[in-house]
Amino acid sequence: MGKVAVVFAAAAVVAACSVAAVMVGRRMRSRRKWRTVVGILKEFEDACDTPVGRLRQVVDAMAVEMHAGLASEGGSKLKMLLTFVDGLPNGTEKGTFYALHLGGTYFRILRVHLGGQRSYLDVQDVERHPIPSHLMNSTSEVLFNFLAFSLERFIEKEGNESDSQGVRRELAFTFSFPVKHTSISSGVLIKWTKGFKISEMVGKDIAECLQGALNRRGLDMHVAALVNDTVGALSLGYYHDPDTVIAVIFGTGSNACYLERTDAIIKCQGLLTTSGSMVVNMEWGNFWSSHLPRTSYDIELDAESSNSNDMGFEKMISGLYLGDIVRRVILRMSQGSDIFGPTSSVLSEPYVLRTNSVSAMHEDDTPDLEEVARILKDLGVSDVPLKVRKVVVKICDVVTRRAGRLAAAGIAGILKKIGRDGSGGITSGRSRNEIQMQKRTVVAVEGGLYMNYNMFREYMEEALVEILGEEVSQYVVVKAMEDGSSIGSALLVASLQS
């Protein structure tokens, strides 16, 4: 072999070795990056773990905080607010009634006609509209003028069809924010949640604000009840099934109420009601316990939110926040490796990933996870391989599983407080040895997160059985209440008139 041939052969060997070295190097770097992603996922999954033992600790903590909140004002993170609702609709109500519901994402208006028996409940002309974002940071006058205008348009569409023509219309105002009631038809705003920031409204009577706006527009409509959305859901549940004693909302935010005996409400000694009971609005979004599985992503979300050090439970289980927890984990992976490509500026925007998109990715049943790819593309992350899309689905699963299981623990905490969890818990201050026989208990549940996110619902209901056990859980019935908070509030007004 000539010298030239030897040189070329040697060069070829060197080139081949170099290519091989580059390929090996790339594979090793790829494996290291993948290990980084897997490590982040594993750490997050472990931090979110909710074994049944931990859930039962949350149950106990919820029951203890409920007792403390009933004992004294400020005695608990749970406000345990009186609603002055001491009677619920029983099916004998008659007439036509209206409801306006201001929630976290939408506002709804509807009309209900009742014929004096449970089988005759006619819900008419339901309107559902997104809340214009500018209203959330406006003034009380702007907000309530808008609501009054919307009610005026709703009434104008009735024409001559409604049997309310010529009489004053009775309205239930369903208000999904913390209110300190002074009566069933009045109460002052304690604080805003769900992104609203109209600070000058705090401390104002909410019903009075709406009534004033209605009067300014010349509407002959009376705000007969100011109702929390949970109380509305409880009212509709009770209307259909008198075993309903708890209602929970899982939507943009989360809250719960239940029917409590008045002699257990120690902070209001001497409180008397005809029924001997009253609905208590827990405001459970602010519940906190060291047993809640908090991660670094939860801490960051809380620190950067407009209500830091507040609403800790809600930030783990409600629709406003689940999407952002998922986004934060994906962002961390993107910054730690390049498996998502260059870090997207869109992915760095808080709340850009909505929980309905998390649901769509989590429940994507296409072979190539096409919906996951589409949503990631909207976040500025394109051409992601299938195995990375599967990681995103897993993140959604971890976040949603934790949320559903903690939601179940919250419900079980209420059941424990009222002695319906099978443990014979303390049901009042009468006797610490009082054990109540197991009763059928209906839990009314409403909210887009529960109604529209199948996996959240399945995880919650599965965990409730796991916590209570098969024997006790057969007595606990979870019932969905479509538009329950609005319809139930109208029913509550009807019960006041009967």
Coordinates of C-alpha atoms in Angstrom, one line a residue:
M1 CA 0.0 0.0 0.0
G2 CA 1.4 3.4 -1.0
K3 CA 2.0 6.2 1.5
V4 CA -1.0 8.2 0.1
A5 CA -3.3 5.2 0.5
V6 CA -2.1 4.7 4.1
V7 CA -2.7 8.4 4.9
F8 CA -6.2 8.2 3.4
A9 CA -7.0 5.0 5.4
A10 CA -5.7 6.6 8.6
A11 CA -7.8 9.7 8.0
A12 CA -10.9 7.6 7.3
V13 CA -10.3 5.7 10.6
V14 CA -9.9 9.0 12.5
A15 CA -13.0 10.4 10.9
A16 CA -15.1 7.4 11.7
C17 CA -13.8 7.4 15.2
S18 CA -14.7 11.1 15.5
V19 CA -18.2 10.5 14.2
A20 CA -18.7 7.6 16.5
A21 CA -17.4 9.7 19.4
V22 CA -19.8 12.5 18.5
M23 CA -22.7 10.1 18.3
V24 CA -21.8 8.5 21.6
G25 CA -21.5 11.9 23.2
R26 CA -24.9 13.0 21.9
R27 CA -26.5 9.8 23.2
M28 CA -24.8 10.3 26.6
R29 CA -25.9 13.9 26.8
S30 CA -29.4 12.9 25.7
R31 CA -29.5 10.2 28.4
R32 CA -28.3 12.7 31.0
K33 CA -31.0 15.2 30.0
W34 CA -33.6 12.5 30.1
R35 CA -32.4 11.4 33.5
T36 CA -32.8 15.0 34.6
V37 CA -36.4 15.1 33.4
V38 CA -37.2 11.8 35.0
G39 CA -35.6 12.9 38.3
I40 CA -37.7 16.1 38.3
L41 CA -40.9 14.1 37.7
K42 CA -40.0 11.5 40.3
E43 CA -39.3 14.2 42.9
F44 CA -42.6 15.9 42.1
E45 CA -44.6 12.7 42.2
D46 CA -43.1 11.8 45.6
A47 CA -43.9 15.2 47.0
C48 CA -47.5 15.0 45.9
D49 CA -48.1 11.5 47.3
T50 CA -51.4 11.1 49.2
P51 CA -51.4 7.6 50.8
V52 CA -54.6 6.9 52.7
G53 CA -52.9 7.4 56.1
R54 CA -51.9 10.9 55.1
L55 CA -55.5 11.6 53.9
R56 CA -56.9 10.5 57.2
Q57 CA -54.6 13.0 58.9
V58 CA -56.1 15.7 56.7
V59 CA -59.6 14.5 57.6
D60 CA -58.8 14.8 61.3
A61 CA -57.3 18.2 60.8
M62 CA -60.3 19.5 58.9
A63 CA -62.7 18.3 61.6
V64 CA -60.6 19.9 64.4
E65 CA -60.5 23.2 62.4
M66 CA -64.2 23.1 62.0
H67 CA -64.7 22.8 65.7
A68 CA -62.3 25.7 66.4
G69 CA -64.1 27.9 63.8
L70 CA -67.5 27.2 65.4
A71 CA -66.1 27.9 68.9
S72 CA -64.8 31.4 68.3
E73 CA -64.3 34.1 65.7
G74 CA -60.8 33.9 64.4
G75 CA -60.2 30.6 66.2
S76 CA -59.5 28.8 62.9
K77 CA -58.4 29.2 59.3
L78 CA -61.9 28.1 58.5
K79 CA -64.3 31.1 58.9
M80 CA -67.4 28.9 59.5
L81 CA -69.7 31.7 58.5
L82 CA -73.4 31.8 59.5
T83 CA -75.7 32.0 56.5
F84 CA -79.0 32.6 58.4
V85 CA -80.4 29.8 56.3
D86 CA -82.2 27.7 58.8
G87 CA -84.8 26.1 56.5
L88 CA -84.4 24.5 53.0
P89 CA -86.9 24.1 50.1
N90 CA -89.2 21.2 50.6
G91 CA -91.1 21.0 47.3
T92 CA -94.2 22.9 48.3
E93 CA -93.0 26.2 46.9
K94 CA -95.0 28.0 44.2
G95 CA -94.4 30.9 41.9
T96 CA -91.7 32.4 39.6
F97 CA -88.4 33.5 40.9
Y98 CA -85.1 34.8 39.6
A99 CA -81.4 34.1 40.3
L100 CA -78.3 36.0 39.3
H101 CA -75.0 34.2 40.0
L102 CA -71.7 36.0 40.0
G103 CA -68.9 33.3 40.1
G104 CA -65.3 33.1 39.3
T105 CA -65.4 32.7 35.5
Y106 CA -69.0 33.2 34.4
F107 CA -72.2 35.0 35.6
R108 CA -75.6 33.3 35.1
I109 CA -79.1 34.6 35.1
L110 CA -82.2 32.3 35.1
R111 CA -85.9 32.1 36.0
V112 CA -87.5 29.3 37.9
H113 CA -91.2 28.5 37.9
L114 CA -92.5 26.2 40.7
G115 CA -95.8 24.4 40.9
G116 CA -96.0 23.4 44.5
Q117 CA -94.6 19.9 44.1
R118 CA -91.1 18.5 43.5
S119 CA -92.0 17.1 40.1
Y120 CA -92.9 20.6 38.9
L121 CA -89.7 22.5 38.6
D122 CA -89.4 24.5 35.4
V123 CA -86.1 26.2 34.8
Q124 CA -86.5 28.9 32.1
D125 CA -84.2 31.0 30.0
V126 CA -80.8 30.2 31.5
E127 CA -78.2 32.7 30.3
R128 CA -74.5 32.1 30.9
H129 CA -71.8 34.7 30.0
P130 CA -68.1 35.0 30.6
I131 CA -67.3 37.8 33.1
P132 CA -65.5 40.6 31.2
S133 CA -62.0 40.7 32.6
H134 CA -62.1 44.5 33.0
L135 CA -64.9 44.2 35.5
M136 CA -62.7 42.3 37.9
N137 CA -60.5 45.3 38.5
S138 CA -63.1 48.1 38.1
T139 CA -65.3 49.8 40.7
S140 CA -68.3 48.6 42.6
E141 CA -70.5 51.0 40.6
V142 CA -69.3 49.7 37.3
L143 CA -69.6 46.1 38.3
F144 CA -73.2 46.4 39.7
N145 CA -74.4 48.6 36.9
F146 CA -73.3 46.0 34.5
L147 CA -75.1 43.2 36.4
A148 CA -78.3 45.4 36.6
F149 CA -78.1 46.1 32.9
S150 CA -77.8 42.3 32.2
L151 CA -80.8 41.6 34.4
E152 CA -82.8 44.3 32.5
R153 CA -82.0 42.7 29.1
F154 CA -83.0 39.3 30.5
I155 CA -86.4 40.6 31.7
E156 CA -87.0 42.4 28.4
K157 CA -86.8 39.1 26.6
E158 CA -89.6 37.7 28.6
G159 CA -92.2 39.7 26.7
N160 CA -95.6 38.7 28.0
E161 CA -94.7 35.1 28.7
S162 CA -93.8 35.4 32.4
D163 CA -96.5 35.3 35.1
S164 CA -94.4 37.8 37.0
Q165 CA -95.8 40.6 34.8
G166 CA -97.1 43.5 36.9
V167 CA -95.7 42.2 40.2
R168 CA -92.4 42.8 41.9
R169 CA -89.8 40.1 40.9
E170 CA -88.0 38.3 43.7
L171 CA -84.3 37.8 43.1
A172 CA -81.7 35.5 44.6
F173 CA -78.2 36.9 44.3
T174 CA -75.7 34.0 44.3
F175 CA -72.4 35.5 45.3
S176 CA -69.4 33.1 45.3
F177 CA -67.1 35.1 47.6
P178 CA -66.7 35.3 51.4
V179 CA -69.4 37.3 53.0
K180 CA -70.2 38.0 56.7
H181 CA -74.0 37.8 56.8
T182 CA -76.1 40.0 59.0
S183 CA -79.4 38.4 57.7
I184 CA -80.4 36.0 54.9
S185 CA -80.7 39.0 52.5
S186 CA -77.7 41.1 53.6
G187 CA -74.0 40.7 54.2
V188 CA -70.6 42.5 53.8
L189 CA -67.8 41.3 51.6
I190 CA -64.9 40.0 53.6
K191 CA -62.4 39.7 50.8
W192 CA -62.2 38.9 47.1
T193 CA -61.0 35.6 45.6
K194 CA -60.7 34.1 42.1
G195 CA -58.9 37.1 40.6
F196 CA -61.3 39.9 41.6
K197 CA -59.6 43.0 43.0
I198 CA -62.2 45.8 43.7
S199 CA -60.7 46.8 47.0
E200 CA -63.3 49.6 47.8
M201 CA -66.0 46.9 47.9
V202 CA -64.6 45.1 50.9
G203 CA -66.8 45.8 53.9
K204 CA -69.8 46.9 51.8
D205 CA -73.2 45.3 51.9
I206 CA -73.3 43.3 48.6
A207 CA -77.1 43.0 48.4
E208 CA -77.4 46.7 49.0
C209 CA -75.0 47.4 46.1
L210 CA -77.0 45.3 43.7
Q211 CA -80.4 46.7 44.9
G212 CA -79.1 50.2 44.4
A213 CA -78.1 49.5 40.8
L214 CA -81.4 47.8 40.1
N215 CA -83.2 50.9 41.5
R216 CA -81.2 53.2 39.4
R217 CA -82.3 51.4 36.3
G218 CA -85.9 51.5 37.4
L219 CA -86.3 47.7 37.7
D220 CA -89.0 46.5 40.1
M221 CA -86.9 43.7 41.4
H222 CA -86.1 42.9 45.0
V223 CA -82.9 41.2 46.2
A224 CA -84.6 38.8 48.6
A225 CA -81.6 36.6 49.4
L226 CA -77.8 36.9 49.3
V227 CA -76.6 33.3 48.8
N228 CA -73.2 31.6 48.7
D229 CA -73.0 29.2 45.8
T230 CA -72.5 26.3 48.1
V231 CA -75.7 27.1 49.9
G232 CA -77.5 27.3 46.5
A233 CA -76.2 23.8 45.6
L234 CA -77.3 22.5 49.0
S235 CA -80.8 23.9 48.5
L236 CA -81.3 22.2 45.2
G237 CA -79.9 19.0 46.6
Y238 CA -82.2 19.1 49.6
Y239 CA -85.2 20.0 47.3
H240 CA -84.7 16.7 45.5
D241 CA -83.4 14.6 48.4
P242 CA -83.9 15.6 52.1
D243 CA -80.8 13.5 53.0
T244 CA -78.6 16.2 51.4
V245 CA -76.7 17.9 54.3
I246 CA -73.4 18.8 52.6
A247 CA -72.6 20.8 49.4
V248 CA -69.2 21.4 47.8
I249 CA -68.1 23.5 44.8
F250 CA -65.2 22.4 42.7
G251 CA -64.8 25.0 40.0
T252 CA -62.6 28.1 39.5
G253 CA -62.5 28.1 43.3
S254 CA -63.6 25.6 45.9
N255 CA -65.8 25.8 49.0
A256 CA -68.2 23.8 51.1
C257 CA -71.2 24.2 53.4
Y258 CA -73.2 21.9 55.5
L259 CA -76.2 21.8 57.8
E260 CA -75.1 22.2 61.5
R261 CA -77.0 22.1 64.7
T262 CA -77.3 25.5 66.3
D263 CA -76.2 24.3 69.7
A264 CA -72.9 23.3 68.1
I265 CA -72.2 26.9 67.0
I266 CA -70.6 27.9 70.3
K267 CA -69.5 31.4 69.1
C268 CA -73.1 32.4 68.8
Q269 CA -74.5 31.2 72.1
G270 CA -78.2 31.8 72.4
L271 CA -78.7 31.5 68.6
L272 CA -82.2 30.1 68.1
T273 CA -83.8 28.8 64.9
T274 CA -87.2 27.1 64.3
S275 CA -85.5 24.1 62.8
G276 CA -82.7 23.9 65.4
S277 CA -80.1 23.9 62.7
M278 CA -78.4 26.4 60.3
V279 CA -76.3 26.1 57.2
V280 CA -72.7 27.0 57.8
N281 CA -70.5 28.3 55.0
M282 CA -67.1 26.9 55.8
E283 CA -64.9 28.9 53.3
W284 CA -62.7 25.9 53.3
G285 CA -60.4 27.3 50.6
N286 CA -58.3 28.8 53.4
F287 CA -57.9 25.5 55.3
W288 CA -54.3 24.6 56.0
S289 CA -52.6 21.7 57.7
S290 CA -49.0 20.5 57.9
H291 CA -50.3 17.2 56.5
L292 CA -51.1 18.7 53.1
P293 CA -48.5 17.6 50.6
R294 CA -47.0 21.0 49.6
T295 CA -44.3 21.1 46.9
S296 CA -41.8 23.8 45.8
Y297 CA -44.1 24.6 42.9
D298 CA -47.0 25.3 45.3
I299 CA -44.7 27.6 47.3
E300 CA -43.7 29.5 44.2
L301 CA -47.3 29.8 43.0
D302 CA -48.4 31.1 46.4
A303 CA -45.6 33.6 46.7
E304 CA -46.3 35.0 43.2
S305 CA -50.1 35.1 43.6
S306 CA -52.1 38.2 44.6
N307 CA -53.2 36.5 47.8
S308 CA -50.0 34.9 49.1
N309 CA -50.2 33.1 52.4
D310 CA -53.9 32.7 51.8
M311 CA -56.3 30.1 50.3
G312 CA -53.7 27.3 50.6
F313 CA -56.2 24.4 50.3
E314 CA -58.0 26.0 47.3
K315 CA -54.6 26.4 45.5
M316 CA -54.2 22.6 45.6
I317 CA -57.7 21.6 44.5
S318 CA -59.4 24.2 42.4
G319 CA -59.6 24.9 38.7
L320 CA -57.9 28.3 38.8
Y321 CA -54.6 26.9 40.0
L322 CA -54.2 23.3 38.7
G323 CA -53.1 24.4 35.2
D324 CA -50.5 26.7 36.6
I325 CA -48.9 24.0 38.8
V326 CA -48.6 21.8 35.6
R327 CA -47.1 24.7 33.7
R328 CA -44.5 25.3 36.4
V329 CA -43.3 21.7 36.4
I330 CA -43.0 21.7 32.6
L331 CA -41.1 25.0 32.8
R332 CA -38.7 23.5 35.3
M333 CA -38.1 20.6 33.0
S334 CA -37.6 22.9 30.0
Q335 CA -35.0 24.9 31.9
G336 CA -33.2 21.8 33.1
S337 CA -32.9 20.2 29.7
D338 CA -33.7 20.8 26.1
I339 CA -36.2 18.0 25.6
F340 CA -38.9 20.7 25.1
G341 CA -36.5 22.7 22.8
P342 CA -35.6 26.3 23.6
T343 CA -37.5 27.5 26.7
S344 CA -40.7 29.2 25.4
S345 CA -41.4 32.7 26.6
V346 CA -45.1 31.8 26.5
L347 CA -44.5 29.0 29.0
S348 CA -43.1 31.5 31.4
E349 CA -46.4 33.4 31.7
P350 CA -48.4 32.6 34.8
Y351 CA -51.8 31.0 34.3
V352 CA -51.3 30.7 30.5
L353 CA -52.1 27.0 30.8
R354 CA -55.8 26.7 31.9
T355 CA -57.1 23.7 33.7
N356 CA -59.5 22.8 30.9
S357 CA -56.4 22.3 28.7
V358 CA -54.9 20.1 31.4
S359 CA -58.0 18.0 31.3
A360 CA -57.8 17.7 27.5
M361 CA -54.2 16.6 27.7
H362 CA -54.8 14.2 30.6
E363 CA -57.7 12.5 28.8
D364 CA -56.2 12.5 25.3
D365 CA -56.8 9.0 24.0
T366 CA -55.2 9.4 20.5
P367 CA -52.3 7.1 19.7
D368 CA -49.8 9.9 19.2
L369 CA -51.3 12.2 21.9
E370 CA -52.2 14.8 19.2
E371 CA -54.1 17.0 21.7
V372 CA -51.1 17.2 23.9
A373 CA -49.0 18.2 20.9
R374 CA -51.5 20.9 19.9
I375 CA -51.7 22.4 23.4
L376 CA -47.9 22.4 23.8
K377 CA -47.6 24.1 20.4
D378 CA -49.9 26.9 21.8
L379 CA -47.5 27.3 24.6
G380 CA -44.6 27.7 22.2
V381 CA -43.3 24.2 22.5
S382 CA -43.3 22.4 19.1
D383 CA -42.2 19.1 17.7
V384 CA -42.1 17.3 21.0
P385 CA -41.5 13.5 20.7
L386 CA -44.1 11.1 21.9
K387 CA -42.2 10.0 25.1
V388 CA -42.0 13.7 26.2
R389 CA -45.8 14.1 25.6
K390 CA -46.3 11.1 27.8
V391 CA -44.3 12.9 30.5
V392 CA -46.7 15.9 30.2
V393 CA -49.7 13.5 30.6
K394 CA -48.0 12.1 33.7
I395 CA -47.6 15.6 35.2
C396 CA -51.3 16.3 34.6
D397 CA -52.1 13.0 36.3
V398 CA -50.0 13.7 39.4
V399 CA -51.5 17.1 39.9
T400 CA -55.1 16.0 39.3
R401 CA -54.8 12.9 41.4
R402 CA -53.5 14.9 44.4
A403 CA -56.3 17.4 43.9
G404 CA -59.1 14.8 43.7
R405 CA -57.8 12.9 46.7
L406 CA -57.4 16.0 48.9
A407 CA -60.9 17.0 47.9
A408 CA -62.2 13.7 49.1
A409 CA -60.4 14.2 52.4
G410 CA -62.1 17.5 52.8
I411 CA -65.5 16.0 52.4
A412 CA -64.6 13.1 54.8
G413 CA -63.6 15.8 57.3
I414 CA -67.1 17.3 57.2
L415 CA -68.6 13.8 57.6
K416 CA -66.4 13.2 60.6
K417 CA -67.4 16.5 62.2
I418 CA -71.1 15.6 61.9
G419 CA -70.6 12.0 62.9
R420 CA -71.3 10.4 59.6
D421 CA -67.9 8.9 58.7
G422 CA -68.5 5.7 60.6
S423 CA -66.4 6.6 63.6
G424 CA -69.2 7.9 65.7
G425 CA -67.5 11.3 65.8
I426 CA -68.6 14.2 68.1
T427 CA -71.7 15.7 66.5
S428 CA -72.2 18.5 69.0
G429 CA -71.2 19.8 72.4
R430 CA -73.9 17.8 74.2
S431 CA -71.9 14.7 75.0
R432 CA -68.5 13.5 73.9
N433 CA -69.8 10.0 74.1
E434 CA -72.7 10.6 71.8
I435 CA -72.5 8.2 68.8
Q436 CA -74.9 8.7 66.0
M437 CA -76.1 5.7 64.0
Q438 CA -75.0 5.7 60.5
K439 CA -77.4 7.6 58.2
R440 CA -77.6 7.9 54.5
T441 CA -75.8 11.2 53.6
V442 CA -76.0 13.0 50.3
V443 CA -73.3 15.3 49.2
A444 CA -74.3 17.8 46.5
V445 CA -71.4 18.7 44.2
E446 CA -71.2 21.4 41.6
G447 CA -68.6 23.2 39.5
G448 CA -66.9 22.9 36.2
L449 CA -63.8 21.0 37.6
Y450 CA -66.0 18.2 38.9
M451 CA -68.6 18.2 36.1
N452 CA -66.2 18.4 33.2
Y453 CA -63.0 16.7 34.3
N454 CA -63.6 13.0 34.5
M455 CA -60.3 12.0 36.0
F456 CA -60.6 14.5 38.8
R457 CA -64.1 13.2 39.6
E458 CA -62.9 9.6 39.5
Y459 CA -59.9 10.2 41.8
M460 CA -62.1 12.1 44.3
E461 CA -64.8 9.4 44.5
E462 CA -62.3 6.6 44.6
A463 CA -60.4 8.2 47.5
L464 CA -63.7 8.9 49.4
V465 CA -64.4 5.1 49.4
E466 CA -60.7 4.4 50.4
I467 CA -60.9 6.8 53.3
L468 CA -64.3 5.8 54.6
G469 CA -64.1 2.1 53.8
E470 CA -66.6 0.0 51.8
E471 CA -69.1 -0.4 54.6
V472 CA -69.5 3.2 55.4
S473 CA -69.1 4.6 51.9
Q474 CA -72.2 2.8 50.8
Y475 CA -74.2 5.3 52.9
V476 CA -72.6 8.3 51.3
V477 CA -74.0 9.4 48.0
V478 CA -72.3 12.1 45.8
K479 CA -74.8 13.8 43.5
A480 CA -73.9 16.3 40.7
M481 CA -75.9 19.5 40.7
E482 CA -76.0 21.1 37.2
D483 CA -76.5 24.9 37.8
G484 CA -77.3 23.9 41.4
S485 CA -76.0 27.1 42.9
S486 CA -78.2 29.3 40.7
I487 CA -81.4 27.1 40.7
G488 CA -81.1 26.3 44.4
S489 CA -80.7 30.0 45.3
A490 CA -84.0 30.7 43.5
L491 CA -85.6 27.8 45.4
L492 CA -84.4 29.3 48.6
V493 CA -86.1 32.6 47.9
A494 CA -89.2 30.7 47.0
S495 CA -89.1 29.0 50.4
L496 CA -88.9 32.3 52.1
Q497 CA -92.1 33.4 50.4
S498 CA -94.1 30.3 51.2

